[in-house]
């Protein structure tokens, strides 16, 4: 394949020596659970996001599960409470909600941003609603004054699924004095899954919050529910971050801004090159910081998508779909009722993700764009 969709070895190639050195440091330290690497990573991430409390955890799904479970344990959410989420998301956002004994309530998306349509949120609020989970999908910040206003008037927590948007910023005001995705709302889940903008060499994640009680509760829940050794206040889990992954992430985190700038340059190359009557490009706003291009997602007519992908494959271009089947149509949520979700249902058959990670150069993106222009599909 001339232009693979994603080559993780290429993504980590620039860091191989530093990663090996950091792994050696952990191996020689004899400290394999918790410790200095985790403390340092948490401090470094907190400094980047301007957020006071960071808890390194096992993965992004666990980060979100722990936040929701902690609010239940704290008595802020009642079991059976409803959490509003955007219908176009990865299943993990929704699994976190149902795992905590809460009810996921899907809201449709805006066709241009492909994120939650904030004008539809208020109609989904009921007396049982306890939170809005906003998802910065594909790396685009999903946050505006309408969302904040609805949450404030109805007393709802705002939880960010920041798995795809580390490093994104918005000019809009958050609830606190940070403009960084992940530090805008009451709490956020971050994922360091290997494909994310900052990827570990395995599973890893983090909880970000401005709420000290939530931070304490999450830390206890992630460590068997114990607040001190052999004293368990919750029926908790083991969701800790491995220090070896913390050490890997400490090598890569300082390069986040540069890596995101590279992603933007590739997105811009696509944007400038692709002009095909059957292709709809993602919206690109003037505010360049509000999207970190975790995915570059175009749309083609639903009936032509298979051909489009097949023709690209023949030309050596790998593609993917994020996500072909939205969570509300997955078998595990068959019993969950929801309002009609026409935009999400329609775009699910139209979306195609193009290569955007390290390994795809700006010149490659322009070449892929020209190949797309030449296709008759
Ligand atoms: C990756 C991802 C998650 C889950 O993160 P993991 O670390 O893979 O558990 C959650 N939400 C979204 C939107 C994601 O892309």
mmCIF file of C-alpha atoms and ligand atoms in Angstrom:
data_model
loop_
_atom_site.group_PDB
_atom_site.id
_atom_site.type_symbol
_atom_site.label_atom_id
_atom_site.label_comp_id
_atom_site.label_asym_id
_atom_site.label_seq_id
_atom_site.Cartn_x
_atom_site.Cartn_y
_atom_site.Cartn_z
ATOM 1 C CA UNK A 1 0.000 0.000 0.000
ATOM 2 C CA UNK A 2 1.511 3.302 -1.127
ATOM 3 C CA UNK A 3 -0.510 5.432 1.295
ATOM 4 C CA UNK A 4 -1.597 3.243 4.231
ATOM 5 C CA UNK A 5 -4.422 4.639 6.349
ATOM 6 C CA UNK A 6 -2.299 4.420 9.484
ATOM 7 C CA UNK A 7 1.143 2.977 10.194
ATOM 8 C CA UNK A 8 1.722 2.998 13.949
ATOM 9 C CA UNK A 9 5.390 2.051 13.637
ATOM 10 C CA UNK A 10 5.872 5.236 11.562
ATOM 11 C CA UNK A 11 4.009 7.261 14.186
ATOM 12 C CA UNK A 12 6.490 6.159 16.860
ATOM 13 C CA UNK A 13 9.625 6.028 14.703
ATOM 14 C CA UNK A 14 10.790 9.568 15.569
ATOM 15 C CA UNK A 15 10.746 8.646 19.275
ATOM 16 C CA UNK A 16 12.171 5.101 19.266
ATOM 17 C CA UNK A 17 15.419 5.884 21.077
ATOM 18 C CA UNK A 18 13.851 8.123 23.691
ATOM 19 C CA UNK A 19 11.062 5.587 24.271
ATOM 20 C CA UNK A 20 13.579 2.786 24.795
ATOM 21 C CA UNK A 21 15.538 4.945 27.220
ATOM 22 C CA UNK A 22 12.363 5.802 29.166
ATOM 23 C CA UNK A 23 11.339 2.131 29.293
ATOM 24 C CA UNK A 24 14.794 1.287 30.641
ATOM 25 C CA UNK A 25 14.372 3.921 33.338
ATOM 26 C CA UNK A 26 11.123 2.287 34.519
ATOM 27 C CA UNK A 27 12.550 -1.231 34.360
ATOM 28 C CA UNK A 28 15.543 -0.228 36.475
ATOM 29 C CA UNK A 29 13.404 1.743 38.967
ATOM 30 C CA UNK A 30 11.658 -1.375 40.314
ATOM 31 C CA UNK A 31 8.469 0.673 40.554
ATOM 32 C CA UNK A 32 5.829 -0.866 38.281
ATOM 33 C CA UNK A 33 2.591 0.466 39.794
ATOM 34 C CA UNK A 34 2.099 4.200 40.379
ATOM 35 C CA UNK A 35 5.065 6.303 41.416
ATOM 36 C CA UNK A 36 7.118 9.115 39.952
ATOM 37 C CA UNK A 37 6.414 8.581 36.254
ATOM 38 C CA UNK A 38 2.669 8.796 36.871
ATOM 39 C CA UNK A 39 2.996 11.854 39.118
ATOM 40 C CA UNK A 40 5.151 13.608 36.531
ATOM 41 C CA UNK A 41 2.847 12.793 33.618
ATOM 42 C CA UNK A 42 -0.162 14.043 35.579
ATOM 43 C CA UNK A 43 1.637 17.310 36.376
ATOM 44 C CA UNK A 44 2.783 17.758 32.775
ATOM 45 C CA UNK A 45 -0.690 17.144 31.348
ATOM 46 C CA UNK A 46 -2.229 19.476 33.942
ATOM 47 C CA UNK A 47 0.182 22.228 32.900
ATOM 48 C CA UNK A 48 -0.719 21.823 29.218
ATOM 49 C CA UNK A 49 -4.477 21.866 29.868
ATOM 50 C CA UNK A 50 -4.499 24.426 32.716
ATOM 51 C CA UNK A 51 -6.436 21.976 34.861
ATOM 52 C CA UNK A 52 -5.740 21.344 38.554
ATOM 53 C CA UNK A 53 -6.543 17.625 38.854
ATOM 54 C CA UNK A 54 -5.356 14.877 36.527
ATOM 55 C CA UNK A 55 -5.671 11.180 37.325
ATOM 56 C CA UNK A 56 -3.819 8.781 35.035
ATOM 57 C CA UNK A 57 -5.979 5.716 34.372
ATOM 58 C CA UNK A 58 -5.996 2.516 32.331
ATOM 59 C CA UNK A 59 -7.724 3.792 29.155
ATOM 60 C CA UNK A 60 -10.202 6.331 27.798
ATOM 61 C CA UNK A 61 -13.312 4.237 28.404
ATOM 62 C CA UNK A 62 -12.308 3.743 32.039
ATOM 63 C CA UNK A 63 -11.679 7.493 32.396
ATOM 64 C CA UNK A 64 -15.289 8.208 31.379
ATOM 65 C CA UNK A 65 -16.708 5.284 33.425
ATOM 66 C CA UNK A 66 -14.875 6.463 36.525
ATOM 67 C CA UNK A 67 -16.178 10.036 36.175
ATOM 68 C CA UNK A 68 -19.796 8.905 35.862
ATOM 69 C CA UNK A 69 -19.487 6.289 38.595
ATOM 70 C CA UNK A 70 -17.863 8.848 40.884
ATOM 71 C CA UNK A 71 -20.763 11.265 40.449
ATOM 72 C CA UNK A 72 -23.130 8.394 41.351
ATOM 73 C CA UNK A 73 -21.059 7.523 44.456
ATOM 74 C CA UNK A 74 -20.964 11.221 45.430
ATOM 75 C CA UNK A 75 -24.776 11.382 45.222
ATOM 76 C CA UNK A 76 -24.609 13.997 42.452
ATOM 77 C CA UNK A 77 -26.231 11.586 39.957
ATOM 78 C CA UNK A 78 -28.963 9.102 40.820
ATOM 79 C CA UNK A 79 -29.062 5.671 39.215
ATOM 80 C CA UNK A 80 -31.439 5.869 36.271
ATOM 81 C CA UNK A 81 -30.448 9.476 35.618
ATOM 82 C CA UNK A 82 -30.199 10.460 31.969
ATOM 83 C CA UNK A 83 -27.049 11.593 30.177
ATOM 84 C CA UNK A 84 -27.378 13.399 26.853
ATOM 85 C CA UNK A 85 -24.761 12.447 24.257
ATOM 86 C CA UNK A 86 -24.199 13.050 20.510
ATOM 87 C CA UNK A 87 -25.490 10.171 18.377
ATOM 88 C CA UNK A 88 -22.386 10.329 16.155
ATOM 89 C CA UNK A 89 -19.683 9.023 18.479
ATOM 90 C CA UNK A 90 -17.573 6.006 19.286
ATOM 91 C CA UNK A 91 -19.403 3.376 21.342
ATOM 92 C CA UNK A 92 -17.125 3.958 24.365
ATOM 93 C CA UNK A 93 -18.862 7.279 25.161
ATOM 94 C CA UNK A 94 -22.150 5.418 25.530
ATOM 95 C CA UNK A 95 -20.749 2.338 27.293
ATOM 96 C CA UNK A 96 -19.449 4.614 30.044
ATOM 97 C CA UNK A 97 -22.945 5.999 30.616
ATOM 98 C CA UNK A 98 -24.771 2.672 30.755
ATOM 99 C CA UNK A 99 -22.014 1.079 32.866
ATOM 100 C CA UNK A 100 -22.671 3.607 35.642
ATOM 101 C CA UNK A 101 -26.369 2.643 35.747
ATOM 102 C CA UNK A 102 -27.322 5.810 33.850
ATOM 103 C CA UNK A 103 -29.464 6.099 30.708
ATOM 104 C CA UNK A 104 -27.858 7.337 27.465
ATOM 105 C CA UNK A 105 -30.065 9.817 25.565
ATOM 106 C CA UNK A 106 -28.937 10.385 21.974
ATOM 107 C CA UNK A 107 -29.155 13.852 20.394
ATOM 108 C CA UNK A 108 -28.578 14.345 16.676
ATOM 109 C CA UNK A 109 -25.583 16.134 15.230
ATOM 110 C CA UNK A 110 -24.931 19.213 13.144
ATOM 111 C CA UNK A 111 -24.157 18.125 9.611
ATOM 112 C CA UNK A 112 -21.311 20.654 9.240
ATOM 113 C CA UNK A 113 -19.406 20.027 12.468
ATOM 114 C CA UNK A 114 -20.567 16.397 12.810
ATOM 115 C CA UNK A 115 -20.685 17.130 16.548
ATOM 116 C CA UNK A 116 -23.740 17.499 18.801
ATOM 117 C CA UNK A 117 -26.317 19.985 17.476
ATOM 118 C CA UNK A 118 -26.586 22.185 20.557
ATOM 119 C CA UNK A 119 -29.892 23.664 19.372
ATOM 120 C CA UNK A 120 -31.456 20.218 19.967
ATOM 121 C CA UNK A 121 -30.135 19.653 23.483
ATOM 122 C CA UNK A 122 -32.807 21.475 25.477
ATOM 123 C CA UNK A 123 -35.648 19.447 23.930
ATOM 124 C CA UNK A 124 -33.936 16.274 25.194
ATOM 125 C CA UNK A 125 -33.768 17.496 28.808
ATOM 126 C CA UNK A 126 -36.208 15.811 31.242
ATOM 127 C CA UNK A 127 -36.517 15.962 35.042
ATOM 128 C CA UNK A 128 -34.179 12.925 35.137
ATOM 129 C CA UNK A 129 -31.361 14.481 33.076
ATOM 130 C CA UNK A 130 -28.174 14.827 35.107
ATOM 131 C CA UNK A 131 -25.454 15.544 32.541
ATOM 132 C CA UNK A 132 -24.463 16.327 28.992
ATOM 133 C CA UNK A 133 -21.552 14.355 27.567
ATOM 134 C CA UNK A 134 -20.082 16.410 24.784
ATOM 135 C CA UNK A 135 -17.712 14.561 22.422
ATOM 136 C CA UNK A 136 -15.028 16.469 20.513
ATOM 137 C CA UNK A 137 -15.287 14.012 17.635
ATOM 138 C CA UNK A 138 -12.559 13.773 14.992
ATOM 139 C CA UNK A 139 -10.647 16.380 17.044
ATOM 140 C CA UNK A 140 -13.122 19.255 16.650
ATOM 141 C CA UNK A 141 -14.141 21.071 19.845
ATOM 142 C CA UNK A 142 -17.850 20.538 20.579
ATOM 143 C CA UNK A 143 -18.576 23.431 22.890
ATOM 144 C CA UNK A 144 -20.617 26.617 22.643
ATOM 145 C CA UNK A 145 -22.642 29.104 24.685
ATOM 146 C CA UNK A 146 -25.946 27.289 24.022
ATOM 147 C CA UNK A 147 -24.641 24.049 25.534
ATOM 148 C CA UNK A 148 -23.281 25.887 28.576
ATOM 149 C CA UNK A 149 -26.501 27.861 29.002
ATOM 150 C CA UNK A 150 -28.750 24.762 28.884
ATOM 151 C CA UNK A 151 -26.494 22.973 31.375
ATOM 152 C CA UNK A 152 -26.479 25.948 33.742
ATOM 153 C CA UNK A 153 -30.247 26.537 33.655
ATOM 154 C CA UNK A 154 -31.046 22.856 34.254
ATOM 155 C CA UNK A 155 -28.237 22.196 36.744
ATOM 156 C CA UNK A 156 -26.504 19.610 34.527
ATOM 157 C CA UNK A 157 -22.867 18.529 34.696
ATOM 158 C CA UNK A 158 -20.895 18.817 31.467
ATOM 159 C CA UNK A 159 -18.555 15.901 30.812
ATOM 160 C CA UNK A 160 -16.176 16.008 27.858
ATOM 161 C CA UNK A 161 -15.153 12.954 25.886
ATOM 162 C CA UNK A 162 -11.748 14.340 24.888
ATOM 163 C CA UNK A 163 -10.378 11.070 23.499
ATOM 164 C CA UNK A 164 -9.836 12.541 20.026
ATOM 165 C CA UNK A 165 -9.103 16.193 20.783
ATOM 166 C CA UNK A 166 -6.065 16.536 23.014
ATOM 167 C CA UNK A 167 -4.463 19.901 22.309
ATOM 168 C CA UNK A 168 -7.560 21.529 20.773
ATOM 169 C CA UNK A 169 -8.599 24.950 22.079
ATOM 170 C CA UNK A 170 -11.615 27.187 21.666
ATOM 171 C CA UNK A 171 -12.188 30.943 21.910
ATOM 172 C CA UNK A 172 -15.507 30.203 23.662
ATOM 173 C CA UNK A 173 -15.573 30.323 27.460
ATOM 174 C CA UNK A 174 -15.355 27.136 29.464
ATOM 175 C CA UNK A 175 -16.767 26.731 32.966
ATOM 176 C CA UNK A 176 -13.323 27.572 34.353
ATOM 177 C CA UNK A 177 -10.493 29.691 33.074
ATOM 178 C CA UNK A 178 -9.081 27.177 30.583
ATOM 179 C CA UNK A 179 -9.809 27.263 26.870
ATOM 180 C CA UNK A 180 -8.444 23.752 26.292
ATOM 181 C CA UNK A 181 -10.652 20.864 25.247
ATOM 182 C CA UNK A 182 -10.596 18.554 28.241
ATOM 183 C CA UNK A 183 -10.613 21.428 30.723
ATOM 184 C CA UNK A 184 -13.774 23.236 29.590
ATOM 185 C CA UNK A 185 -16.425 21.305 31.508
ATOM 186 C CA UNK A 186 -16.775 19.678 34.935
ATOM 187 C CA UNK A 187 -14.672 16.662 33.989
ATOM 188 C CA UNK A 188 -13.169 15.012 30.917
ATOM 189 C CA UNK A 189 -11.933 11.636 29.791
ATOM 190 C CA UNK A 190 -8.727 11.514 27.735
ATOM 191 C CA UNK A 191 -7.534 8.455 25.795
ATOM 192 C CA UNK A 192 -3.942 7.598 24.938
ATOM 193 C CA UNK A 193 -4.926 4.599 22.788
ATOM 194 C CA UNK A 194 -2.055 4.109 20.301
ATOM 195 C CA UNK A 195 -3.933 5.705 17.378
ATOM 196 C CA UNK A 196 -4.886 8.902 19.238
ATOM 197 C CA UNK A 197 -3.073 12.225 18.726
ATOM 198 C CA UNK A 198 -0.822 11.281 21.643
ATOM 199 C CA UNK A 199 -0.706 7.503 21.763
ATOM 200 C CA UNK A 200 0.849 5.215 24.352
ATOM 201 C CA UNK A 201 2.427 1.882 23.400
ATOM 202 C CA UNK A 202 -0.627 0.125 24.749
ATOM 203 C CA UNK A 203 -3.723 1.277 26.631
ATOM 204 C CA UNK A 204 -3.716 4.422 28.762
ATOM 205 C CA UNK A 205 -5.995 7.325 29.631
ATOM 206 C CA UNK A 206 -6.612 10.175 32.059
ATOM 207 C CA UNK A 207 -9.373 11.937 33.947
ATOM 208 C CA UNK A 208 -9.171 15.739 33.944
ATOM 209 C CA UNK A 209 -11.215 17.851 36.343
ATOM 210 C CA UNK A 210 -11.438 21.111 38.259
ATOM 211 C CA UNK A 211 -13.437 19.383 41.043
ATOM 212 C CA UNK A 212 -11.299 18.212 43.946
ATOM 213 C CA UNK A 213 -13.969 15.927 45.428
ATOM 214 C CA UNK A 214 -14.474 14.248 42.054
ATOM 215 C CA UNK A 215 -10.697 13.823 41.702
ATOM 216 C CA UNK A 216 -10.422 12.155 45.113
ATOM 217 C CA UNK A 217 -13.372 9.866 44.377
ATOM 218 C CA UNK A 218 -12.036 8.866 40.931
ATOM 219 C CA UNK A 219 -8.593 8.111 42.352
ATOM 220 C CA UNK A 220 -10.111 5.877 45.025
ATOM 221 C CA UNK A 221 -12.492 4.122 42.613
ATOM 222 C CA UNK A 222 -9.631 3.379 40.213
ATOM 223 C CA UNK A 223 -7.665 1.757 43.032
ATOM 224 C CA UNK A 224 -10.167 -0.873 44.312
ATOM 225 C CA UNK A 225 -12.269 1.863 45.907
ATOM 226 C CA UNK A 226 -9.710 2.411 48.658
ATOM 227 C CA UNK A 227 -8.848 5.824 50.036
ATOM 228 C CA UNK A 228 -5.929 4.366 51.979
ATOM 229 C CA UNK A 229 -4.339 0.954 52.137
ATOM 230 C CA UNK A 230 -6.755 -1.865 53.049
ATOM 231 C CA UNK A 231 -9.588 0.605 53.662
ATOM 232 C CA UNK A 232 -12.256 0.397 50.966
ATOM 233 C CA UNK A 233 -14.941 3.048 50.888
ATOM 234 C CA UNK A 234 -16.332 2.060 47.460
ATOM 235 C CA UNK A 235 -16.744 -1.221 45.574
ATOM 236 C CA UNK A 236 -14.124 -0.027 43.125
ATOM 237 C CA UNK A 237 -12.065 -1.258 40.201
ATOM 238 C CA UNK A 238 -8.465 -1.635 39.173
ATOM 239 C CA UNK A 239 -8.171 1.075 36.491
ATOM 240 C CA UNK A 240 -4.656 2.371 37.158
ATOM 241 C CA UNK A 241 -2.250 3.799 34.605
ATOM 242 C CA UNK A 242 0.876 1.656 34.095
ATOM 243 C CA UNK A 243 4.034 3.671 34.848
ATOM 244 C CA UNK A 244 5.682 2.198 31.764
ATOM 245 C CA UNK A 245 2.948 3.847 29.674
ATOM 246 C CA UNK A 246 3.292 7.065 31.681
ATOM 247 C CA UNK A 247 6.989 7.059 30.752
ATOM 248 C CA UNK A 248 6.166 6.503 27.054
ATOM 249 C CA UNK A 249 3.650 9.337 27.162
ATOM 250 C CA UNK A 250 6.134 11.704 28.815
ATOM 251 C CA UNK A 251 8.339 11.285 25.741
ATOM 252 C CA UNK A 252 5.519 12.080 23.316
ATOM 253 C CA UNK A 253 3.441 14.688 25.154
ATOM 254 C CA UNK A 254 5.927 17.572 24.637
ATOM 255 C CA UNK A 255 5.494 17.103 20.861
ATOM 256 C CA UNK A 256 1.695 17.356 20.949
ATOM 257 C CA UNK A 257 1.495 20.903 19.565
ATOM 258 C CA UNK A 258 3.935 20.145 16.720
ATOM 259 C CA UNK A 259 2.172 16.911 15.843
ATOM 260 C CA UNK A 260 -1.186 18.687 15.795
ATOM 261 C CA UNK A 261 0.273 21.428 13.568
ATOM 262 C CA UNK A 262 1.415 18.702 11.153
ATOM 263 C CA UNK A 263 -2.087 17.228 11.140
ATOM 264 C CA UNK A 264 -3.503 20.671 10.341
ATOM 265 C CA UNK A 265 -1.042 21.090 7.441
ATOM 266 C CA UNK A 266 -2.165 17.764 5.974
ATOM 267 C CA UNK A 267 -5.844 18.699 6.419
ATOM 268 C CA UNK A 268 -5.147 21.992 4.645
ATOM 269 C CA UNK A 269 -3.458 20.146 1.760
ATOM 270 C CA UNK A 270 -6.569 17.977 1.346
ATOM 271 C CA UNK A 271 -8.807 21.012 1.625
ATOM 272 C CA UNK A 272 -6.894 22.876 -1.092
ATOM 273 C CA UNK A 273 -6.499 19.935 -3.455
ATOM 274 C CA UNK A 274 -9.756 18.012 -3.410
ATOM 275 C CA UNK A 275 -12.358 19.369 -5.771
ATOM 276 C CA UNK A 276 -14.729 16.653 -6.865
ATOM 277 C CA UNK A 277 -18.437 17.252 -7.421
ATOM 278 C CA UNK A 278 -19.355 14.145 -5.400
ATOM 279 C CA UNK A 279 -17.126 14.866 -2.383
ATOM 280 C CA UNK A 280 -18.115 17.041 0.587
ATOM 281 C CA UNK A 281 -15.124 18.251 2.597
ATOM 282 C CA UNK A 282 -15.174 18.763 6.376
ATOM 283 C CA UNK A 283 -15.899 22.316 7.492
ATOM 284 C CA UNK A 284 -12.710 24.232 8.282
ATOM 285 C CA UNK A 285 -13.236 27.242 10.504
ATOM 286 C CA UNK A 286 -11.125 30.377 10.698
ATOM 287 C CA UNK A 287 -10.276 29.391 14.247
ATOM 288 C CA UNK A 288 -7.431 27.003 13.507
ATOM 289 C CA UNK A 289 -6.992 25.806 17.091
ATOM 290 C CA UNK A 290 -10.493 24.394 17.495
ATOM 291 C CA UNK A 291 -9.763 21.243 15.487
ATOM 292 C CA UNK A 292 -6.767 18.940 15.900
ATOM 293 C CA UNK A 293 -7.728 16.676 12.981
ATOM 294 C CA UNK A 294 -7.634 13.331 14.737
ATOM 295 C CA UNK A 295 -9.546 12.199 11.661
ATOM 296 C CA UNK A 296 -10.021 13.898 8.294
ATOM 297 C CA UNK A 297 -13.543 12.825 7.348
ATOM 298 C CA UNK A 298 -15.060 13.519 3.938
ATOM 299 C CA UNK A 299 -18.498 12.522 2.668
ATOM 300 C CA UNK A 300 -19.426 10.819 -0.590
ATOM 301 C CA UNK A 301 -22.896 9.718 -1.794
ATOM 302 C CA UNK A 302 -24.011 6.686 0.239
ATOM 303 C CA UNK A 303 -24.540 4.473 -2.800
ATOM 304 C CA UNK A 304 -21.027 5.160 -4.146
ATOM 305 C CA UNK A 305 -19.013 4.756 -0.962
ATOM 306 C CA UNK A 306 -17.986 1.134 -1.500
ATOM 307 C CA UNK A 307 -16.800 1.921 -5.037
ATOM 308 C CA UNK A 308 -14.997 5.046 -3.884
ATOM 309 C CA UNK A 309 -13.070 3.097 -1.241
ATOM 310 C CA UNK A 310 -12.356 0.231 -3.634
ATOM 311 C CA UNK A 311 -10.999 2.583 -6.332
ATOM 312 C CA UNK A 312 -8.796 4.348 -3.772
ATOM 313 C CA UNK A 313 -7.531 1.017 -2.502
ATOM 314 C CA UNK A 314 -6.605 0.067 -6.077
ATOM 315 C CA UNK A 315 -4.557 3.279 -6.279
ATOM 316 C CA UNK A 316 -2.807 2.360 -3.025
ATOM 317 C CA UNK A 317 -4.746 4.668 -0.674
ATOM 318 C CA UNK A 318 -6.034 3.173 2.567
ATOM 319 C CA UNK A 319 -9.249 4.569 4.101
ATOM 320 C CA UNK A 320 -11.418 3.803 7.113
ATOM 321 C CA UNK A 321 -14.895 4.662 8.439
ATOM 322 C CA UNK A 322 -15.528 6.353 11.796
ATOM 323 C CA UNK A 323 -18.086 4.976 12.462
ATOM 324 C CA UNK A 324 -20.083 2.791 10.109
ATOM 325 C CA UNK A 325 -22.705 1.828 12.706
ATOM 326 C CA UNK A 326 -23.563 4.476 15.318
ATOM 327 C CA UNK A 327 -23.990 3.277 18.923
ATOM 328 C CA UNK A 328 -27.793 3.595 18.914
ATOM 329 C CA UNK A 329 -27.926 0.984 16.119
ATOM 330 C CA UNK A 330 -25.615 -1.507 17.836
ATOM 331 C CA UNK A 331 -27.214 -4.744 19.052
ATOM 332 C CA UNK A 332 -26.229 -4.041 22.672
ATOM 333 C CA UNK A 333 -28.461 -0.919 22.658
ATOM 334 C CA UNK A 334 -31.368 -2.486 20.753
ATOM 335 C CA UNK A 335 -33.696 -2.010 23.728
ATOM 336 C CA UNK A 336 -32.839 1.676 24.167
ATOM 337 C CA UNK A 337 -35.433 4.067 22.740
ATOM 338 C CA UNK A 338 -34.432 7.318 21.051
ATOM 339 C CA UNK A 339 -35.827 10.188 19.012
ATOM 340 C CA UNK A 340 -35.254 10.061 15.237
ATOM 341 C CA UNK A 341 -31.582 10.785 14.442
ATOM 342 C CA UNK A 342 -31.750 11.565 10.719
ATOM 343 C CA UNK A 343 -28.427 13.366 10.295
ATOM 344 C CA UNK A 344 -26.382 10.749 12.147
ATOM 345 C CA UNK A 345 -28.141 7.899 10.330
ATOM 346 C CA UNK A 346 -27.549 9.543 6.944
ATOM 347 C CA UNK A 347 -23.902 10.533 7.348
ATOM 348 C CA UNK A 348 -23.001 7.086 8.743
ATOM 349 C CA UNK A 349 -23.395 5.795 5.175
ATOM 350 C CA UNK A 350 -21.485 8.708 3.588
ATOM 351 C CA UNK A 351 -18.375 9.243 5.732
ATOM 352 C CA UNK A 352 -14.857 8.155 4.755
ATOM 353 C CA UNK A 353 -11.689 8.895 6.743
ATOM 354 C CA UNK A 354 -8.510 9.679 4.775
ATOM 355 C CA UNK A 355 -4.918 9.138 6.025
ATOM 356 C CA UNK A 356 -3.852 12.011 8.311
ATOM 357 C CA UNK A 357 -1.353 10.648 10.863
ATOM 358 C CA UNK A 358 2.463 10.799 10.833
ATOM 359 C CA UNK A 359 3.581 8.722 7.853
ATOM 360 C CA UNK A 360 1.349 10.728 5.507
ATOM 361 C CA UNK A 361 3.249 13.833 4.396
ATOM 362 C CA UNK A 362 1.695 17.072 3.135
ATOM 363 C CA UNK A 363 2.838 16.035 -0.363
ATOM 364 C CA UNK A 364 1.143 12.643 0.132
ATOM 365 C CA UNK A 365 -2.116 14.358 1.126
ATOM 366 C CA UNK A 366 -1.964 16.534 -2.010
ATOM 367 C CA UNK A 367 -1.286 13.428 -4.130
ATOM 368 C CA UNK A 368 -4.188 11.556 -2.499
ATOM 369 C CA UNK A 369 -6.352 14.616 -3.220
ATOM 370 C CA UNK A 370 -5.384 14.519 -6.910
ATOM 371 C CA UNK A 371 -6.119 10.789 -7.056
ATOM 372 C CA UNK A 372 -9.593 11.472 -5.603
ATOM 373 C CA UNK A 373 -10.190 14.205 -8.211
ATOM 374 C CA UNK A 374 -9.402 11.724 -10.977
ATOM 375 C CA UNK A 375 -11.881 9.090 -9.765
ATOM 376 C CA UNK A 376 -15.170 8.407 -11.483
ATOM 377 C CA UNK A 377 -17.305 6.686 -8.858
HETATM 378 C C1 LIG B 1 -10.846 6.100 21.657
HETATM 379 C C2 LIG B 1 -12.112 6.673 22.153
HETATM 380 C C3 LIG B 1 -12.629 6.361 23.416
HETATM 381 C C4 LIG B 1 -12.085 5.262 24.285
HETATM 382 O O1 LIG B 1 -10.751 5.328 24.584
HETATM 383 P P1 LIG B 1 -9.934 3.963 24.851
HETATM 384 O O2 LIG B 1 -8.652 4.444 25.408
HETATM 385 O O3 LIG B 1 -9.810 3.273 23.540
HETATM 386 O O4 LIG B 1 -10.720 3.171 25.834
HETATM 387 C C5 LIG B 1 -13.744 7.026 23.866
HETATM 388 N N1 LIG B 1 -14.358 7.940 23.092
HETATM 389 C C6 LIG B 1 -13.909 8.263 21.869
HETATM 390 C C7 LIG B 1 -14.626 9.313 21.098
HETATM 391 C C8 LIG B 1 -12.787 7.627 21.348
HETATM 392 O O5 LIG B 1 -12.357 7.944 20.127
#
